[in-house]
PDB file of C-alpha atoms in Angstrom:
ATOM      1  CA  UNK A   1      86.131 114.503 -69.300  1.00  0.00           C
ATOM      2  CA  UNK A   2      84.463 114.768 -65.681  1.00  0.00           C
ATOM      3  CA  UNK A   3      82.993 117.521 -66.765  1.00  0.00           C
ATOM      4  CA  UNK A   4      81.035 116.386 -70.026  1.00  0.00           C
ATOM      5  CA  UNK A   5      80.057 113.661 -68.899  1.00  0.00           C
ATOM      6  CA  UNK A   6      77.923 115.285 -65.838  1.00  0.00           C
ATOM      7  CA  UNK A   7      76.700 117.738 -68.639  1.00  0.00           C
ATOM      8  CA  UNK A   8      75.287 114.640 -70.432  1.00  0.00           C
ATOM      9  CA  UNK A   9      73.862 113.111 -67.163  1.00  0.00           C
ATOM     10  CA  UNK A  10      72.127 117.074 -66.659  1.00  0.00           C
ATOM     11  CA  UNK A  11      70.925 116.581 -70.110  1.00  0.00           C
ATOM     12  CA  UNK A  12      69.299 113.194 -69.675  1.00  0.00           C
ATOM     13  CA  UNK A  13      68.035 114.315 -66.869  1.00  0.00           C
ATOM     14  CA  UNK A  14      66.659 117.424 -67.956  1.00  0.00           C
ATOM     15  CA  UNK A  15      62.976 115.934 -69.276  1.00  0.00           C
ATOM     16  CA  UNK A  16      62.353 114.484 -65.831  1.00  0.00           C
ATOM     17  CA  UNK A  17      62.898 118.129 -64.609  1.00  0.00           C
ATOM     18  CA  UNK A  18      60.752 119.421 -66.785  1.00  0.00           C
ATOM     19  CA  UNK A  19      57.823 117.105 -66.346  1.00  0.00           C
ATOM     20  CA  UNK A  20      57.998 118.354 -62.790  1.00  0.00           C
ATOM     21  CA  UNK A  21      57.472 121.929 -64.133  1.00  0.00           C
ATOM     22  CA  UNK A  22      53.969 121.818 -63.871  1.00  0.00           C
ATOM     23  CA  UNK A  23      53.379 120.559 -60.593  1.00  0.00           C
ATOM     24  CA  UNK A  24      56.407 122.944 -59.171  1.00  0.00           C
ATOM     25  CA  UNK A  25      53.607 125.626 -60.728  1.00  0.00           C
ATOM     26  CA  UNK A  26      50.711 124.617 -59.294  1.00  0.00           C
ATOM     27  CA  UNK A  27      52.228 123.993 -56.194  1.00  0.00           C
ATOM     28  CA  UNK A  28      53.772 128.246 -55.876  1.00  0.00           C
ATOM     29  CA  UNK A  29      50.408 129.371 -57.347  1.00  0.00           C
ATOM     30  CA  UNK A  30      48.294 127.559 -54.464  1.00  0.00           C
ATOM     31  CA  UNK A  31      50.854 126.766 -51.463  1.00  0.00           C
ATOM     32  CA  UNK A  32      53.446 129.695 -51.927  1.00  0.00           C
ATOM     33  CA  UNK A  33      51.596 132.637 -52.848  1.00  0.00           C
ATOM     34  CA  UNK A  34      49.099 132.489 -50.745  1.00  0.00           C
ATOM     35  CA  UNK A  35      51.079 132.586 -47.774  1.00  0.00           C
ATOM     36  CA  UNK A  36      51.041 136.410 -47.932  1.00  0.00           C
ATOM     37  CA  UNK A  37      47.888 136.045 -46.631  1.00  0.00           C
ATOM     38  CA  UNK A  38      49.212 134.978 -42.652  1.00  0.00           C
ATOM     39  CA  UNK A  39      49.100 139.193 -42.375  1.00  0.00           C
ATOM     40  CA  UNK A  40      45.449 138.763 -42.010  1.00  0.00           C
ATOM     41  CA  UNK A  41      46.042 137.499 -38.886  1.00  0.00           C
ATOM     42  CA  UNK A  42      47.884 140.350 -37.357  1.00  0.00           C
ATOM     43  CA  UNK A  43      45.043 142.672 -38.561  1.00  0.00           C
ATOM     44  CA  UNK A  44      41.595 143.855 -38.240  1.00  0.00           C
ATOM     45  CA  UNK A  45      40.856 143.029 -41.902  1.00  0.00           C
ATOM     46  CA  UNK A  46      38.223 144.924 -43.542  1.00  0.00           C
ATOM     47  CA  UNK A  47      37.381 143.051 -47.203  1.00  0.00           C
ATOM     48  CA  UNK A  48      36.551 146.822 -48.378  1.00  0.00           C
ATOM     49  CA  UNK A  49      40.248 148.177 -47.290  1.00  0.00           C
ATOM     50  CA  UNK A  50      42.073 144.825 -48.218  1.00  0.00           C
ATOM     51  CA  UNK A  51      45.408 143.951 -46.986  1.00  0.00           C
ATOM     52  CA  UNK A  52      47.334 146.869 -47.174  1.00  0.00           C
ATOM     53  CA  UNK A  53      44.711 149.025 -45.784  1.00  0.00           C
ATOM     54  CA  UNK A  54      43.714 147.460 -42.875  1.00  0.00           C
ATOM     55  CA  UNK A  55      44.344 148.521 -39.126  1.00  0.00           C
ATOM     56  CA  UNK A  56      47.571 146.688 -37.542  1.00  0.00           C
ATOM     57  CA  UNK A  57      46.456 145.317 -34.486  1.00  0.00           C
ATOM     58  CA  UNK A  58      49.460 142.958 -33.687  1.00  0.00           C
ATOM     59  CA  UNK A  59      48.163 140.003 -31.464  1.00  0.00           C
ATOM     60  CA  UNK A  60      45.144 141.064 -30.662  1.00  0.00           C
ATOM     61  CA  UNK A  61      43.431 138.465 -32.531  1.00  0.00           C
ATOM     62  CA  UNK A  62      45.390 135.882 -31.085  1.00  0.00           C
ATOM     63  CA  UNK A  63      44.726 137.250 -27.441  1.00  0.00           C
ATOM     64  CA  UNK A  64      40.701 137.243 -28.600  1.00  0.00           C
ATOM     65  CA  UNK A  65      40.794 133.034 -30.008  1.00  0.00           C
ATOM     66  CA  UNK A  66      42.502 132.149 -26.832  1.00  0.00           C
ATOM     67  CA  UNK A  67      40.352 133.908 -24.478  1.00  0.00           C
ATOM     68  CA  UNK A  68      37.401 132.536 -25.696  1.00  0.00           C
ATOM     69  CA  UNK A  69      35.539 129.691 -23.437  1.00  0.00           C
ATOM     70  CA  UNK A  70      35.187 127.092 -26.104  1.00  0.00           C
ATOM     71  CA  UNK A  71      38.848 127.750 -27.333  1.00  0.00           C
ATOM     72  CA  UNK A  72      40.201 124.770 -24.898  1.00  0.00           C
ATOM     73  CA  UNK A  73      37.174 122.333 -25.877  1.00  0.00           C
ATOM     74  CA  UNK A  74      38.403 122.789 -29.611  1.00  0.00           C
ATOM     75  CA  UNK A  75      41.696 121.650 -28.988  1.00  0.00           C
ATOM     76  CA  UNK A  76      41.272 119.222 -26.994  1.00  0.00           C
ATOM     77  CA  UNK A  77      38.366 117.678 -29.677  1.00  0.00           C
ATOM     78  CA  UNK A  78      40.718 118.059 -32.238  1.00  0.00           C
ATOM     79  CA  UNK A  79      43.518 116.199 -30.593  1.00  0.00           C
ATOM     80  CA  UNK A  80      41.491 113.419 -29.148  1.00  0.00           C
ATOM     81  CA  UNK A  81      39.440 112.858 -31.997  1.00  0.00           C
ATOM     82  CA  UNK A  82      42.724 112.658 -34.416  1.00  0.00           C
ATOM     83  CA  UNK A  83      44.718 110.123 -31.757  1.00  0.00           C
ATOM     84  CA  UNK A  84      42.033 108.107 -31.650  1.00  0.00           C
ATOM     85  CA  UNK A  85      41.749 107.916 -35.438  1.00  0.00           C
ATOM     86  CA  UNK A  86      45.527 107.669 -35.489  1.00  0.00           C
ATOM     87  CA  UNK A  87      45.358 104.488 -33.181  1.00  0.00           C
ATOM     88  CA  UNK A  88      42.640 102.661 -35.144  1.00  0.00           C
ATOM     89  CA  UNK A  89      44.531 103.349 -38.533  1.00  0.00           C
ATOM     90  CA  UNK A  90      47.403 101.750 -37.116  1.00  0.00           C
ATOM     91  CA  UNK A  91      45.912  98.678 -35.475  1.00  0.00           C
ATOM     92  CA  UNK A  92      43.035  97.695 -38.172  1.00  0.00           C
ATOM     93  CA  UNK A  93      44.739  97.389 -41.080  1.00  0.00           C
ATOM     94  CA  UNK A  94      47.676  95.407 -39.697  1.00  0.00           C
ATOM     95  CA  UNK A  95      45.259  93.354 -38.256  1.00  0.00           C
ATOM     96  CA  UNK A  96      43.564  92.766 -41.643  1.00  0.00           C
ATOM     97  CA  UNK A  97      46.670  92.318 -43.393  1.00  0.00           C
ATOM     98  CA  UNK A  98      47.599  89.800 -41.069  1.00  0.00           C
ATOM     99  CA  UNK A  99      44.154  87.992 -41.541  1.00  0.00           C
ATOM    100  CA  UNK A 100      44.172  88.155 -45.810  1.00  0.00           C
ATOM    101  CA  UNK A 101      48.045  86.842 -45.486  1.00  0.00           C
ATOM    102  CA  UNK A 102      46.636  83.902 -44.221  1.00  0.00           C
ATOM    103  CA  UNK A 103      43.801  83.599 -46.927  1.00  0.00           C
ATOM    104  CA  UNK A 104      44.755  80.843 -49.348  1.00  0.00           C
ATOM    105  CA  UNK A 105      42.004  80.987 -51.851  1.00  0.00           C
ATOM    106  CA  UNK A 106      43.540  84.137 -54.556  1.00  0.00           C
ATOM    107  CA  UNK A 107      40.254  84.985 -55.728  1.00  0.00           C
ATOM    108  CA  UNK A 108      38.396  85.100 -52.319  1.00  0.00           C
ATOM    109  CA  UNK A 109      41.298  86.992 -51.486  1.00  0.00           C
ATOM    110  CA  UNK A 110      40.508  89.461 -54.316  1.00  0.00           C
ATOM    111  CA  UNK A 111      37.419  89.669 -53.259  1.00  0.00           C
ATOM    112  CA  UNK A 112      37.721  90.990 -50.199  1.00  0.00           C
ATOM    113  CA  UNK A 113      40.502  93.420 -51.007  1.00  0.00           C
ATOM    114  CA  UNK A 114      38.323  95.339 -53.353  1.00  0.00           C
ATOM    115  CA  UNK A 115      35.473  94.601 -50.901  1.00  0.00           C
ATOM    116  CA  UNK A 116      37.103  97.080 -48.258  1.00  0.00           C
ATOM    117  CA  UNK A 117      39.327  99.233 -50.510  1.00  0.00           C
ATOM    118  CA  UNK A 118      35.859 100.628 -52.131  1.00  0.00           C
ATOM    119  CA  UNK A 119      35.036 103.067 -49.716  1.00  0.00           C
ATOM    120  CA  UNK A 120      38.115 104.693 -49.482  1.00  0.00           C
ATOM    121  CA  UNK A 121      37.255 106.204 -53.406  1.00  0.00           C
ATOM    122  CA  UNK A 122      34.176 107.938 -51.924  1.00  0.00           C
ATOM    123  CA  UNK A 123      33.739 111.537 -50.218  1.00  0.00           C
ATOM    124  CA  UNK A 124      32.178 112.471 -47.520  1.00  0.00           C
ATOM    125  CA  UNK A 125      29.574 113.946 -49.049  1.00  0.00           C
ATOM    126  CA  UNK A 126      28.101 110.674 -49.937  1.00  0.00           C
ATOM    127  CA  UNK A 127      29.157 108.784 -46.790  1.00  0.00           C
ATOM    128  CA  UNK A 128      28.013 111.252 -44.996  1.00  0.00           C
ATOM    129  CA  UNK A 129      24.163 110.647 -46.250  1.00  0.00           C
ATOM    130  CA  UNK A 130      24.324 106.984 -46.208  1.00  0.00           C
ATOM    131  CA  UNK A 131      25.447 107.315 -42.314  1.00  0.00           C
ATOM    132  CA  UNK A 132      23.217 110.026 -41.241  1.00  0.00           C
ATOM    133  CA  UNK A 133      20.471 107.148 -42.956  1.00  0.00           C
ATOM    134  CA  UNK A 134      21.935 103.916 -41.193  1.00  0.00           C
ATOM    135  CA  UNK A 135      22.658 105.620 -37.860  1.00  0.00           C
ATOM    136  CA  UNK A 136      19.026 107.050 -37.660  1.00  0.00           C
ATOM    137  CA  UNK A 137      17.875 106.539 -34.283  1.00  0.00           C
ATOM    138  CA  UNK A 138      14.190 106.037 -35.591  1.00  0.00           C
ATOM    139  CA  UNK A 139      14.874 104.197 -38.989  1.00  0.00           C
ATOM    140  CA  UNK A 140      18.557 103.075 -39.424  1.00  0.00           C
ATOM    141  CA  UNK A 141      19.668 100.021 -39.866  1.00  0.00           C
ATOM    142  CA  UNK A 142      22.058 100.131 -37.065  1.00  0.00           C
ATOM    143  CA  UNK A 143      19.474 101.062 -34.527  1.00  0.00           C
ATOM    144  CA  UNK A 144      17.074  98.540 -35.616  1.00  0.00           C
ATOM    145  CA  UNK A 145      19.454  95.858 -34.268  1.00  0.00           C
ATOM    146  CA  UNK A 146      19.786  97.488 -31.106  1.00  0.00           C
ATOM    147  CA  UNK A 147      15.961  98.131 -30.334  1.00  0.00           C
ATOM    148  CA  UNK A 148      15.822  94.221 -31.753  1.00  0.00           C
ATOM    149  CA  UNK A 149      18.373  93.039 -28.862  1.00  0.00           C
ATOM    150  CA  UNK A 150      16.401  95.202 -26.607  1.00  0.00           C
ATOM    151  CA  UNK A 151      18.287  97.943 -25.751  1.00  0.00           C
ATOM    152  CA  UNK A 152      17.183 101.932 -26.586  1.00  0.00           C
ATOM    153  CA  UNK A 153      17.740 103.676 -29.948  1.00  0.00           C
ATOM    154  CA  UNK A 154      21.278 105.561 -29.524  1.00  0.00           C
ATOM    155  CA  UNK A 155      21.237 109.085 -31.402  1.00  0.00           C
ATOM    156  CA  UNK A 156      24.882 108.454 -32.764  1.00  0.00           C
ATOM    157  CA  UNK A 157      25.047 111.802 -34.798  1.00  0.00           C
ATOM    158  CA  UNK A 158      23.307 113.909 -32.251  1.00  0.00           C
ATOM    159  CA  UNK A 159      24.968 112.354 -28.697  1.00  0.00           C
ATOM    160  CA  UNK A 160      27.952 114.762 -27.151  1.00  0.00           C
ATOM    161  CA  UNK A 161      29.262 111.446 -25.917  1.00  0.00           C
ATOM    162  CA  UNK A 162      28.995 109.181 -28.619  1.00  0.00           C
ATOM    163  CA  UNK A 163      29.822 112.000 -31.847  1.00  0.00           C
ATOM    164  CA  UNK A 164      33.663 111.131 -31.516  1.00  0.00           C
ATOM    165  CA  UNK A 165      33.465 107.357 -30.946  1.00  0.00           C
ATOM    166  CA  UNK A 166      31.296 107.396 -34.142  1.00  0.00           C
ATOM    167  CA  UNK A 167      33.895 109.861 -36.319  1.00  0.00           C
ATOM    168  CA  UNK A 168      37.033 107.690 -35.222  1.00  0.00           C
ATOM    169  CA  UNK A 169      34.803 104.137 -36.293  1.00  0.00           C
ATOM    170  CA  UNK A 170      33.591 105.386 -39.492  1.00  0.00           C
ATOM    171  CA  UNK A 171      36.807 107.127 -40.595  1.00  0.00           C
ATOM    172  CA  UNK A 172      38.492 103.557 -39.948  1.00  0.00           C
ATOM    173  CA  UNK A 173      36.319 101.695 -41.977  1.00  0.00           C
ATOM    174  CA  UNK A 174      36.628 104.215 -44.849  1.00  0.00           C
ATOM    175  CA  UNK A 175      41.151 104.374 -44.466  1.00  0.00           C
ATOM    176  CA  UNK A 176      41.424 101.327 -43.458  1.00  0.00           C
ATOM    177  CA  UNK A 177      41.245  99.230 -46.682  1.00  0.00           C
ATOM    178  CA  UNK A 178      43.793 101.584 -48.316  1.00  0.00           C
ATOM    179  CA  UNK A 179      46.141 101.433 -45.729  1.00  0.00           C
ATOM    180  CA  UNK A 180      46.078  97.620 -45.838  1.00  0.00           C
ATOM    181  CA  UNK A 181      47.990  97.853 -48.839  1.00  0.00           C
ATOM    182  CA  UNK A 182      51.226  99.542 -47.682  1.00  0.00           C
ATOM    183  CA  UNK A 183      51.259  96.458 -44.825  1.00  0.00           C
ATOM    184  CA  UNK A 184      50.420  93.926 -47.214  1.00  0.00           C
ATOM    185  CA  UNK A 185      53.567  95.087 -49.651  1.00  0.00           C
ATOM    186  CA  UNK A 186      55.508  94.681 -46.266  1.00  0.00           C
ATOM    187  CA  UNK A 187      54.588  90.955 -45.662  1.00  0.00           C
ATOM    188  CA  UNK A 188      55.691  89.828 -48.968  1.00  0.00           C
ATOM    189  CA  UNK A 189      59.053  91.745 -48.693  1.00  0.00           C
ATOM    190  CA  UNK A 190      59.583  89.290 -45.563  1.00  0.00           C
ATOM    191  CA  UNK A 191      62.018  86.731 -46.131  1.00  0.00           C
ATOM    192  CA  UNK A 192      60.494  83.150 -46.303  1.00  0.00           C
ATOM    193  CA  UNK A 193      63.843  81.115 -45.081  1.00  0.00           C
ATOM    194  CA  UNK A 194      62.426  82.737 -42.049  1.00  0.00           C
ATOM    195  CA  UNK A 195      59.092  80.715 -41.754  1.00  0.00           C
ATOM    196  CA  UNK A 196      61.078  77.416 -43.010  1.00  0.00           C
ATOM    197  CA  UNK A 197      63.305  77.413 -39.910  1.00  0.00           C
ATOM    198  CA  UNK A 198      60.346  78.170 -37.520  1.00  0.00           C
ATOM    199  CA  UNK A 199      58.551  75.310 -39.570  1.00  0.00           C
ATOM    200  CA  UNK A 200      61.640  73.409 -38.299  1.00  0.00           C
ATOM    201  CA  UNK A 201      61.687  74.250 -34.906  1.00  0.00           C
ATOM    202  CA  UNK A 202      58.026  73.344 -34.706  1.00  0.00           C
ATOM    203  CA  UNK A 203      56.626  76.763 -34.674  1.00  0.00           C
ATOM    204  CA  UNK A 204      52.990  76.612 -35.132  1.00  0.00           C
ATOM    205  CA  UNK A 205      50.942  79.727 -37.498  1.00  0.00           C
ATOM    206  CA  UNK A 206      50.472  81.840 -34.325  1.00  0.00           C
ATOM    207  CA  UNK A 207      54.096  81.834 -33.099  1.00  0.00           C
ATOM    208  CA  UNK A 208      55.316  82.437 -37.113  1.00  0.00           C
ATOM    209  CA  UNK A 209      53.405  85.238 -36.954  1.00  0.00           C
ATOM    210  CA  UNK A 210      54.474  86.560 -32.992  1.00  0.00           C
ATOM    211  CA  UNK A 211      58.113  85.579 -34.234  1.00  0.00           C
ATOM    212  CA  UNK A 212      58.717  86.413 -37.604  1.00  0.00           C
ATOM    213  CA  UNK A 213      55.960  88.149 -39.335  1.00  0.00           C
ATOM    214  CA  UNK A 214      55.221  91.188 -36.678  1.00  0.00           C
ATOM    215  CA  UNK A 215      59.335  91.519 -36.672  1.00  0.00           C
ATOM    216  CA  UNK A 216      59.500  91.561 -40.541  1.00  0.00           C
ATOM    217  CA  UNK A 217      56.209  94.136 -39.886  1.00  0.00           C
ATOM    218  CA  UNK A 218      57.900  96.151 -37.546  1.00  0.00           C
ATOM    219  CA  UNK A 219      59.478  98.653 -39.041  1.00  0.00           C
ATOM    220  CA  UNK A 220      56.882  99.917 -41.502  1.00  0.00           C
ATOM    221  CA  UNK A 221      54.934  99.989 -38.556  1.00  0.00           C
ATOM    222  CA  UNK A 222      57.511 102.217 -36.380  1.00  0.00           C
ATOM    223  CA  UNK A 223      57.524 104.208 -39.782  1.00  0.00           C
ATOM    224  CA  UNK A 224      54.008 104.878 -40.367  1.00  0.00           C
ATOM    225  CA  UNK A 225      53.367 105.935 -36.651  1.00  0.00           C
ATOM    226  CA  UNK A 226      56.149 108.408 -36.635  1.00  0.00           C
ATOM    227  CA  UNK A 227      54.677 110.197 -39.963  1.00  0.00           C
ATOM    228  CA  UNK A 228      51.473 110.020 -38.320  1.00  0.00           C
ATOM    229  CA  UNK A 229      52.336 112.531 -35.759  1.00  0.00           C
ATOM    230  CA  UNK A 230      52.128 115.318 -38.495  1.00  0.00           C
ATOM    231  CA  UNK A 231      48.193 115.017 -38.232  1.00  0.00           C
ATOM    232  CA  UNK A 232      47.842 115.133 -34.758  1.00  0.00           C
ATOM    233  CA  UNK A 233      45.524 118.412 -35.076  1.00  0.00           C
ATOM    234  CA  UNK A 234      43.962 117.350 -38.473  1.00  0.00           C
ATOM    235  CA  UNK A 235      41.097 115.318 -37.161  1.00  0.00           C
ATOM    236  CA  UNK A 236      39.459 115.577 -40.267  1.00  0.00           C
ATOM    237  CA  UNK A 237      37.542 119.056 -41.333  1.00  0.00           C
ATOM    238  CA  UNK A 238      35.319 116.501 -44.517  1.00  0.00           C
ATOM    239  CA  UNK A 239      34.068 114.062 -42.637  1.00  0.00           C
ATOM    240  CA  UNK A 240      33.321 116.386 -39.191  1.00  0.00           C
ATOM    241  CA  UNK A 241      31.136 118.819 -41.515  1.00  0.00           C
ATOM    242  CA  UNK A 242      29.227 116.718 -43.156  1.00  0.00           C
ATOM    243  CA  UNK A 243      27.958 114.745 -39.769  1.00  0.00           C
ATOM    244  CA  UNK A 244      28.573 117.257 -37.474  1.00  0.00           C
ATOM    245  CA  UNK A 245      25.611 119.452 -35.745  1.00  0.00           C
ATOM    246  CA  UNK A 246      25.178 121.983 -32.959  1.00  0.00           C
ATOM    247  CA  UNK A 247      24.220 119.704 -30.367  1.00  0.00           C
ATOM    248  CA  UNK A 248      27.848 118.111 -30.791  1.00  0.00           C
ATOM    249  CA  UNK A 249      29.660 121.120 -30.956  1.00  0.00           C
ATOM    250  CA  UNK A 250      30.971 120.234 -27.100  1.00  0.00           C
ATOM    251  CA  UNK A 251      32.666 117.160 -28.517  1.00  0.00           C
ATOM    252  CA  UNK A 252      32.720 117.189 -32.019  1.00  0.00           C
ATOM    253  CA  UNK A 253      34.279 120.661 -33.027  1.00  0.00           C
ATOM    254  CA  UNK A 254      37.651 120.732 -34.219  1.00  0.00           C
ATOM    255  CA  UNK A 255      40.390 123.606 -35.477  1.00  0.00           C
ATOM    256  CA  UNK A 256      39.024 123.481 -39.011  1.00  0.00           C
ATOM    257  CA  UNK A 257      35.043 123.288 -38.489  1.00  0.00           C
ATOM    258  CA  UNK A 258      35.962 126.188 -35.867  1.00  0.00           C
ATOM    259  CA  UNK A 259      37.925 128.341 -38.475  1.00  0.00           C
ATOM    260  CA  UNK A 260      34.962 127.594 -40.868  1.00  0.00           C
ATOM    261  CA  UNK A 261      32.397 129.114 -38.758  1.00  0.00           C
ATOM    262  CA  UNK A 262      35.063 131.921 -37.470  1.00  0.00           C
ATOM    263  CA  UNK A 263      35.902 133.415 -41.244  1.00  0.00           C
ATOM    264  CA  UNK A 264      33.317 132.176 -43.572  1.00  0.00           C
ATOM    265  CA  UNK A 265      29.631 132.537 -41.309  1.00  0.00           C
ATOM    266  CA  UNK A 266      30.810 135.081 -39.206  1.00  0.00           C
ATOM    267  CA  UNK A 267      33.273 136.831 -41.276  1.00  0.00           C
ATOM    268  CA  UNK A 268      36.061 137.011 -38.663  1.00  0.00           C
ATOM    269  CA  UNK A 269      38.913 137.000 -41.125  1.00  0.00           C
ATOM    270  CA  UNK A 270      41.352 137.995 -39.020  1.00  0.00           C
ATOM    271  CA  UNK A 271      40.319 135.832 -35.813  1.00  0.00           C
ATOM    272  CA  UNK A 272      39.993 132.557 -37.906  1.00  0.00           C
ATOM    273  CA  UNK A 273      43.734 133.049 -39.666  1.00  0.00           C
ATOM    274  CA  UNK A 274      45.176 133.666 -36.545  1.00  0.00           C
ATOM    275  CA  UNK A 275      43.615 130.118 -35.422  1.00  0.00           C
ATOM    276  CA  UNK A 276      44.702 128.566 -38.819  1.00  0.00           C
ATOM    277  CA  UNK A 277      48.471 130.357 -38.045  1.00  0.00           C
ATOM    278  CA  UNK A 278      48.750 128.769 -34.564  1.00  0.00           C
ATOM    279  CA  UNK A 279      47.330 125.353 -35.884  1.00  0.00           C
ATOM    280  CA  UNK A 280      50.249 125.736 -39.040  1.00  0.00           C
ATOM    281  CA  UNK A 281      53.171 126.617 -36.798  1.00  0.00           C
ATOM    282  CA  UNK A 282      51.946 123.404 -34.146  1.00  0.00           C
ATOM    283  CA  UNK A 283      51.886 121.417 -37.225  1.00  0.00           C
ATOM    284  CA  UNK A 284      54.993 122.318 -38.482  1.00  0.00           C
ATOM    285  CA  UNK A 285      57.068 121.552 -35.567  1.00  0.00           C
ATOM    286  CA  UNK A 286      55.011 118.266 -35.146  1.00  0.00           C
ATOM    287  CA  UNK A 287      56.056 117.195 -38.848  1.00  0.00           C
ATOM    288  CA  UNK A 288      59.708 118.549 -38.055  1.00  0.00           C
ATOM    289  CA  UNK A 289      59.152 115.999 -34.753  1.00  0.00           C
ATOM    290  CA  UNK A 290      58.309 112.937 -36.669  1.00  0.00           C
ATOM    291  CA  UNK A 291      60.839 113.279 -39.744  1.00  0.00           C
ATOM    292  CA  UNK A 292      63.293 113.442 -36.712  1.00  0.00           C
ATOM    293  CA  UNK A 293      62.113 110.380 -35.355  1.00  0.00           C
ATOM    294  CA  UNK A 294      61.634 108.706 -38.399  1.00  0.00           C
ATOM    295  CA  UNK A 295      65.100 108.955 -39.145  1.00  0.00           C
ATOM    296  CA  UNK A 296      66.212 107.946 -35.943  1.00  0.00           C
ATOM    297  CA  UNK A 297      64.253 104.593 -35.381  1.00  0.00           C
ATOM    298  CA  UNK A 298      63.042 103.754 -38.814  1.00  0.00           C
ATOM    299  CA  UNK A 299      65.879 104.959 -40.927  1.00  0.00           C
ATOM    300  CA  UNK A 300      63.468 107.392 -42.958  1.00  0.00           C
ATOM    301  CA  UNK A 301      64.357 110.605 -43.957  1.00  0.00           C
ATOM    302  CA  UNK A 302      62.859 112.935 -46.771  1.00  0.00           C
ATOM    303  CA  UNK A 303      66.403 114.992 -47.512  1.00  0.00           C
TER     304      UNK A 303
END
């Protein structure tokens, strides 16, 4: 009797299986099989000879990335530059969330949800020209107000110092609309009782908010900055190419534009997977890191 009756659960079961088929698929054809690949990096590959041809040079490449003098610079753009984004992401949206909460008026309310959700739905290809137009320091927008207020035209795109500052700001205000969502579904899962007794005990808006709703926020919050340790050294390969320039290469260069130029303009194939290896196994144990923590102080966990 046990037994039949977890056939017929397999069998009602067995069409959500198989409308997973297809992405199970996809997934091995473009995740899975291309693994075999990694060898590159333990190779002098030679397109010509392919993989099973090629010279076996163990960690040579390796030894080569991590001699080189920029190597460091990478790394250290690529972590500071995805922290930083990290940091706004978390702080912005929660902030706006807690600003529309307060919004009475439904269809201003509307109105300003799509108003900031609308950039997330474009690449970087386009917001990349409209910002290399409005940060022009001789006819954008942006530097218009600051020669009007009487200050000098700031180079945004083209300034080692201000390249990052700029990435982290303009990824924000493309995310951050989206993200708003995920806090917004957390205010109305708070329980209202709770704002009724502060009403009684003469709580005013600011202390419902310090008292119940950043509590009720809380742990979607501890949550979503535990997953976010997973892209520590993905600062964002899209939006970096599509601003980025020589003359911010000190600052602006990251793991992916740097495996870009290593395999694909100066065909270094086996250099530029053994960077993509190391930044894979870093990310892995990162991921590993935050599921860990996820589970211990949000009460998250994938399996």
């Amino acid at each position: 009797m046990i037994r039949s009756a977890a056939v017929r659960k397999r069998l009602r079961e067995l069409p959500l299986h198989i409308m997973l088929l297809p992405g199970v698929i996809l997934t091995i054809i473009f995740s899975y099989i291309p693994i075999g690949g990694i060898v590159i990096a333990f190779q002098k590959f030679v397109p010509s000879k392919g993989v099973f041809d090629s010279k076996w040079i163990g960690f040579d490449n390796f030894r080569y990335v991590f001699d080189l003098p920029n190597f460091s610079s990478v790394i250290w753009n690529t972590v500071f530059i995805a922290v930083l984004k990290i940091i706004a992401g978390l702080i912005v949206p929660i902030i706006v969330a807690l600003l529309l909460n307060e919004v009475v008026s439904k269809g201003f309310k509307r109105t300003i949800q799509t108003v900031i959700y609308f950039p997330y739905f474009l690449s970087w290809v386009i917001l990349g020209g409209i910002l290399i137009d409005i940060l022009s320091p001789s006819s954008g927008i942006i530097n218009d107000v600051v020669k009007l207020i009487g200050f000098e035209p700031v180079f945004f795109l083209g300034n080692e110092h201000w390249f990052p500052f700029t990435l982290v700001i303009s990824d924000t205000w493309k995310e951050f609309g989206y993200s708003t969502i995920i806090y917004l579904a957390a205010l109305t899962a708070i329980d209202q009782h709770l704002y009724e007794a502060a009403i009684v005990d003469g709580a005013n808006r600011w202390k419902q908010t310090l008292y119940v709703t950043l509590p009720g926020m809380l742990p979607i919050v501890t949550l979503m900055t535990v997953l976010s340790l997973g892209n520590v050294l993905n600062a964002g390969f899209d939006q970096v190419f599509n601003l980025y320039s020589p003359m911010v290469y000190s600052s602006g260069d990251i793991i992916d534009t740097f495996v870009y130029r290593l395999g694909l303009l100066q065909a270094q194939y086996g250099v530029a997977t053994a960077v993509g290896l190391f930044k894979s196994v870093i990310a892995f144990g990162l991921i590993v890191l935050s599921n860990f923590l996820a589970n211990r102080f949000a009460g998250y966990r994938i399996f």
